[in-house]
Protein backbone atom coordinates (compact mmCIF):
# COMPACT_ATOMS: atom_id res chain seq x y z
CA UNK A 1 0.00 0.00 0.00
CA UNK A 2 2.83 2.41 0.86
CA UNK A 3 4.63 1.76 -2.44
CA UNK A 4 1.39 2.32 -4.36
CA UNK A 5 0.77 5.60 -2.47
CA UNK A 6 4.32 6.79 -3.26
CA UNK A 7 3.86 5.94 -6.94
CA UNK A 8 0.56 7.82 -7.04
CA UNK A 9 2.16 10.85 -5.30
CA UNK A 10 5.09 10.72 -7.76
CA UNK A 11 2.61 10.56 -10.65
CA UNK A 12 0.65 13.52 -9.28
CA UNK A 13 3.83 15.55 -8.80
CA UNK A 14 5.00 14.69 -12.31
CA UNK A 15 1.59 15.62 -13.74
CA UNK A 16 1.63 18.92 -11.88
CA UNK A 17 5.16 19.52 -13.09
CA UNK A 18 4.12 18.92 -16.69
CA UNK A 19 1.16 21.29 -16.35
CA UNK A 20 3.34 24.03 -14.91
CA UNK A 21 6.15 23.41 -17.39
CA UNK A 22 4.05 25.22 -19.97
CA UNK A 23 3.91 28.24 -17.65
CA UNK A 24 7.59 28.10 -16.73
CA UNK A 25 8.86 27.68 -20.29
CA UNK A 26 6.70 30.52 -21.57
CA UNK A 27 8.46 33.77 -22.47
CA UNK A 28 9.98 35.67 -19.56
CA UNK A 29 7.44 37.18 -17.21
CA UNK A 30 6.68 40.81 -17.87
CA UNK A 31 5.64 43.51 -15.43
CA UNK A 32 2.00 42.75 -16.30
CA UNK A 33 2.29 39.03 -15.57
CA UNK A 34 1.19 37.23 -12.44
CA UNK A 35 2.28 34.33 -10.30
CA UNK A 36 0.14 31.45 -9.07
CA UNK A 37 0.95 28.75 -6.57
CA UNK A 38 -1.01 25.85 -5.16
CA UNK A 39 -0.66 22.62 -3.23
CA UNK A 40 -2.39 19.35 -4.10
CA UNK A 41 -1.67 17.82 -0.70
CA UNK A 42 -2.41 19.66 2.54
CA UNK A 43 0.22 22.07 3.85
CA UNK A 44 0.93 21.07 7.45
CA UNK A 45 1.13 23.64 10.21
CA UNK A 46 2.82 21.41 12.78
CA UNK A 47 0.12 19.31 14.41
CA UNK A 48 -2.34 22.22 14.64
CA UNK A 49 -3.83 22.24 11.13
CA UNK A 50 -3.41 21.02 7.58
CA UNK A 51 -5.01 22.69 4.52
CA UNK A 52 -4.51 22.94 0.78
CA UNK A 53 -3.42 26.39 -0.34
CA UNK A 54 -3.65 28.64 -3.38
CA UNK A 55 -1.96 32.01 -3.86
CA UNK A 56 -1.77 34.61 -6.62
CA UNK A 57 -0.33 38.04 -7.18
CA UNK A 58 1.31 40.36 -9.68
CA UNK A 59 4.96 40.08 -10.69
CA UNK A 60 6.68 43.29 -9.57
CA UNK A 61 10.24 42.61 -10.75
CA UNK A 62 11.56 40.39 -13.53
CA UNK A 63 15.32 40.00 -14.01
CA UNK A 64 17.88 37.42 -15.00
CA UNK A 65 18.07 36.41 -11.31
CA UNK A 66 14.35 35.55 -11.18
CA UNK A 67 11.11 37.26 -10.32
CA UNK A 68 9.65 39.03 -7.33
CA UNK A 69 5.89 39.01 -6.86
CA UNK A 70 3.48 40.54 -4.42
CA UNK A 71 1.20 37.79 -3.12
CA UNK A 72 -2.08 39.55 -2.47
CA UNK A 73 -4.58 36.67 -2.62
CA UNK A 74 -4.22 33.54 -0.47
CA UNK A 75 -6.77 30.87 0.39
CA UNK A 76 -6.51 27.78 2.57
CA UNK A 77 -9.15 25.17 1.71
CA UNK A 78 -10.09 21.64 2.74
CA UNK A 79 -8.60 22.02 6.23
CA UNK A 80 -8.62 19.11 8.62
CA UNK A 81 -11.81 18.89 10.65
CA UNK A 82 -12.20 21.51 13.37
CA UNK A 83 -9.46 23.83 12.08
CA UNK A 84 -9.09 26.76 9.71
CA UNK A 85 -6.21 28.84 8.43
CA UNK A 86 -6.54 32.37 7.04
CA UNK A 87 -3.87 34.73 5.69
CA UNK A 88 -2.83 37.74 7.74
CA UNK A 89 -0.97 40.93 6.77
CA UNK A 90 -1.08 40.61 2.98
CA UNK A 91 0.71 41.21 0.69
CA UNK A 92 3.50 38.70 1.18
CA UNK A 93 6.66 38.90 -0.94
CA UNK A 94 7.67 35.99 -3.21
CA UNK A 95 11.18 35.70 -4.67
CA UNK A 96 11.35 32.89 -7.26
CA UNK A 97 14.26 31.65 -9.35
CA UNK A 98 14.94 28.45 -11.28
CA UNK A 99 15.96 26.37 -8.27
CA UNK A 100 14.23 27.85 -5.23
CA UNK A 101 11.81 30.38 -3.79
CA UNK A 102 11.24 32.36 -0.59
CA UNK A 103 8.04 33.92 0.76
CA UNK A 104 8.72 36.70 3.26
CA UNK A 105 6.02 38.07 5.52
CA UNK A 106 4.17 34.71 5.63
CA UNK A 107 1.60 35.28 8.38
CA UNK A 108 -1.49 33.20 9.18
CA UNK A 109 -4.26 32.98 11.73
CA UNK A 110 -4.90 29.40 12.84
CA UNK A 111 -8.15 28.42 14.53
CA UNK A 112 -8.38 25.16 16.46
CA UNK A 113 -10.99 23.82 18.88
CA UNK A 114 -8.87 25.41 21.66
CA UNK A 115 -8.96 28.91 20.13
CA UNK A 116 -7.19 31.16 17.63
CA UNK A 117 -3.60 32.37 17.31
CA UNK A 118 -1.32 33.99 14.75
CA UNK A 119 1.98 32.64 13.39
CA UNK A 120 4.46 34.56 11.21
CA UNK A 121 7.79 33.91 9.54
CA UNK A 122 9.44 33.02 6.26
CA UNK A 123 8.85 29.91 4.14
CA UNK A 124 10.93 28.64 1.26
CA UNK A 125 11.41 25.66 -0.97
CA UNK A 126 13.68 23.98 -3.46
CA UNK A 127 12.82 22.71 -6.92
CA UNK A 128 11.88 19.03 -7.20
CA UNK A 129 10.79 19.22 -10.87
CA UNK A 130 10.43 22.29 -13.11
CA UNK A 131 7.67 24.34 -11.48
CA UNK A 132 7.29 21.98 -8.50
CA UNK A 133 8.95 22.85 -5.20
CA UNK A 134 8.76 21.69 -1.63
CA UNK A 135 7.62 24.08 1.10
CA UNK A 136 9.21 24.47 4.52
CA UNK A 137 9.57 27.06 7.21
CA UNK A 138 9.56 27.87 10.89
CA UNK A 139 6.82 30.20 12.06
CA UNK A 140 6.76 32.02 15.41
CA UNK A 141 3.58 32.44 17.44
CA UNK A 142 2.53 36.08 17.77
CA UNK A 143 -0.07 35.47 20.48
CA UNK A 144 -1.49 32.67 22.56
CA UNK A 145 -4.94 31.19 22.39
CA UNK A 146 -4.93 28.11 20.16
CA UNK A 147 -2.91 25.73 22.30
CA UNK A 148 -0.02 25.73 19.83
CA UNK A 149 3.73 25.78 20.45
CA UNK A 150 5.84 28.95 20.41
CA UNK A 151 7.39 27.85 17.09
CA UNK A 152 5.67 25.83 14.41
CA UNK A 153 7.07 23.95 11.43
CA UNK A 154 5.14 24.42 8.19
CA UNK A 155 5.72 21.92 5.37
CA UNK A 156 4.45 20.43 2.14
CA UNK A 157 6.18 18.03 -0.25
CA UNK A 158 4.78 19.63 -3.41
CA UNK A 159 4.02 23.29 -4.04
CA UNK A 160 3.41 24.16 -7.71
CA UNK A 161 4.47 27.71 -8.66
CA UNK A 162 4.41 29.34 -12.07
CA UNK A 163 3.97 32.63 -13.92
CA UNK A 164 1.67 33.63 -16.73
CA UNK A 165 0.88 36.71 -18.74
Coordinates of C-alpha atoms in Angstrom, one line a residue:
X1 CA 0.0 0.0 0.0
X2 CA 2.8 2.4 0.9
X3 CA 4.6 1.8 -2.4
X4 CA 1.4 2.3 -4.4
X5 CA 0.8 5.6 -2.5
X6 CA 4.3 6.8 -3.3
X7 CA 3.9 5.9 -6.9
X8 CA 0.6 7.8 -7.0
X9 CA 2.2 10.8 -5.3
X10 CA 5.1 10.7 -7.8
X11 CA 2.6 10.6 -10.7
X12 CA 0.7 13.5 -9.3
X13 CA 3.8 15.6 -8.8
X14 CA 5.0 14.7 -12.3
X15 CA 1.6 15.6 -13.7
X16 CA 1.6 18.9 -11.9
X17 CA 5.2 19.5 -13.1
X18 CA 4.1 18.9 -16.7
X19 CA 1.2 21.3 -16.3
X20 CA 3.3 24.0 -14.9
X21 CA 6.2 23.4 -17.4
X22 CA 4.0 25.2 -20.0
X23 CA 3.9 28.2 -17.7
X24 CA 7.6 28.1 -16.7
X25 CA 8.9 27.7 -20.3
X26 CA 6.7 30.5 -21.6
X27 CA 8.5 33.8 -22.5
X28 CA 10.0 35.7 -19.6
X29 CA 7.4 37.2 -17.2
X30 CA 6.7 40.8 -17.9
X31 CA 5.6 43.5 -15.4
X32 CA 2.0 42.8 -16.3
X33 CA 2.3 39.0 -15.6
X34 CA 1.2 37.2 -12.4
X35 CA 2.3 34.3 -10.3
X36 CA 0.1 31.5 -9.1
X37 CA 1.0 28.8 -6.6
X38 CA -1.0 25.8 -5.2
X39 CA -0.7 22.6 -3.2
X40 CA -2.4 19.4 -4.1
X41 CA -1.7 17.8 -0.7
X42 CA -2.4 19.7 2.5
X43 CA 0.2 22.1 3.8
X44 CA 0.9 21.1 7.4
X45 CA 1.1 23.6 10.2
X46 CA 2.8 21.4 12.8
X47 CA 0.1 19.3 14.4
X48 CA -2.3 22.2 14.6
X49 CA -3.8 22.2 11.1
X50 CA -3.4 21.0 7.6
X51 CA -5.0 22.7 4.5
X52 CA -4.5 22.9 0.8
X53 CA -3.4 26.4 -0.3
X54 CA -3.6 28.6 -3.4
X55 CA -2.0 32.0 -3.9
X56 CA -1.8 34.6 -6.6
X57 CA -0.3 38.0 -7.2
X58 CA 1.3 40.4 -9.7
X59 CA 5.0 40.1 -10.7
X60 CA 6.7 43.3 -9.6
X61 CA 10.2 42.6 -10.8
X62 CA 11.6 40.4 -13.5
X63 CA 15.3 40.0 -14.0
X64 CA 17.9 37.4 -15.0
X65 CA 18.1 36.4 -11.3
X66 CA 14.3 35.5 -11.2
X67 CA 11.1 37.3 -10.3
X68 CA 9.6 39.0 -7.3
X69 CA 5.9 39.0 -6.9
X70 CA 3.5 40.5 -4.4
X71 CA 1.2 37.8 -3.1
X72 CA -2.1 39.5 -2.5
X73 CA -4.6 36.7 -2.6
X74 CA -4.2 33.5 -0.5
X75 CA -6.8 30.9 0.4
X76 CA -6.5 27.8 2.6
X77 CA -9.2 25.2 1.7
X78 CA -10.1 21.6 2.7
X79 CA -8.6 22.0 6.2
X80 CA -8.6 19.1 8.6
X81 CA -11.8 18.9 10.7
X82 CA -12.2 21.5 13.4
X83 CA -9.5 23.8 12.1
X84 CA -9.1 26.8 9.7
X85 CA -6.2 28.8 8.4
X86 CA -6.5 32.4 7.0
X87 CA -3.9 34.7 5.7
X88 CA -2.8 37.7 7.7
X89 CA -1.0 40.9 6.8
X90 CA -1.1 40.6 3.0
X91 CA 0.7 41.2 0.7
X92 CA 3.5 38.7 1.2
X93 CA 6.7 38.9 -0.9
X94 CA 7.7 36.0 -3.2
X95 CA 11.2 35.7 -4.7
X96 CA 11.4 32.9 -7.3
X97 CA 14.3 31.6 -9.3
X98 CA 14.9 28.4 -11.3
X99 CA 16.0 26.4 -8.3
X100 CA 14.2 27.9 -5.2
X101 CA 11.8 30.4 -3.8
X102 CA 11.2 32.4 -0.6
X103 CA 8.0 33.9 0.8
X104 CA 8.7 36.7 3.3
X105 CA 6.0 38.1 5.5
X106 CA 4.2 34.7 5.6
X107 CA 1.6 35.3 8.4
X108 CA -1.5 33.2 9.2
X109 CA -4.3 33.0 11.7
X110 CA -4.9 29.4 12.8
X111 CA -8.1 28.4 14.5
X112 CA -8.4 25.2 16.5
X113 CA -11.0 23.8 18.9
X114 CA -8.9 25.4 21.7
X115 CA -9.0 28.9 20.1
X116 CA -7.2 31.2 17.6
X117 CA -3.6 32.4 17.3
X118 CA -1.3 34.0 14.7
X119 CA 2.0 32.6 13.4
X120 CA 4.5 34.6 11.2
X121 CA 7.8 33.9 9.5
X122 CA 9.4 33.0 6.3
X123 CA 8.9 29.9 4.1
X124 CA 10.9 28.6 1.3
X125 CA 11.4 25.7 -1.0
X126 CA 13.7 24.0 -3.5
X127 CA 12.8 22.7 -6.9
X128 CA 11.9 19.0 -7.2
X129 CA 10.8 19.2 -10.9
X130 CA 10.4 22.3 -13.1
X131 CA 7.7 24.3 -11.5
X132 CA 7.3 22.0 -8.5
X133 CA 9.0 22.8 -5.2
X134 CA 8.8 21.7 -1.6
X135 CA 7.6 24.1 1.1
X136 CA 9.2 24.5 4.5
X137 CA 9.6 27.1 7.2
X138 CA 9.6 27.9 10.9
X139 CA 6.8 30.2 12.1
X140 CA 6.8 32.0 15.4
X141 CA 3.6 32.4 17.4
X142 CA 2.5 36.1 17.8
X143 CA -0.1 35.5 20.5
X144 CA -1.5 32.7 22.6
X145 CA -4.9 31.2 22.4
X146 CA -4.9 28.1 20.2
X147 CA -2.9 25.7 22.3
X148 CA 0.0 25.7 19.8
X149 CA 3.7 25.8 20.5
X150 CA 5.8 28.9 20.4
X151 CA 7.4 27.9 17.1
X152 CA 5.7 25.8 14.4
X153 CA 7.1 24.0 11.4
X154 CA 5.1 24.4 8.2
X155 CA 5.7 21.9 5.4
X156 CA 4.4 20.4 2.1
X157 CA 6.2 18.0 -0.2
X158 CA 4.8 19.6 -3.4
X159 CA 4.0 23.3 -4.0
X160 CA 3.4 24.2 -7.7
X161 CA 4.5 27.7 -8.7
X162 CA 4.4 29.3 -12.1
X163 CA 4.0 32.6 -13.9
X164 CA 1.7 33.6 -16.7
X165 CA 0.9 36.7 -18.7

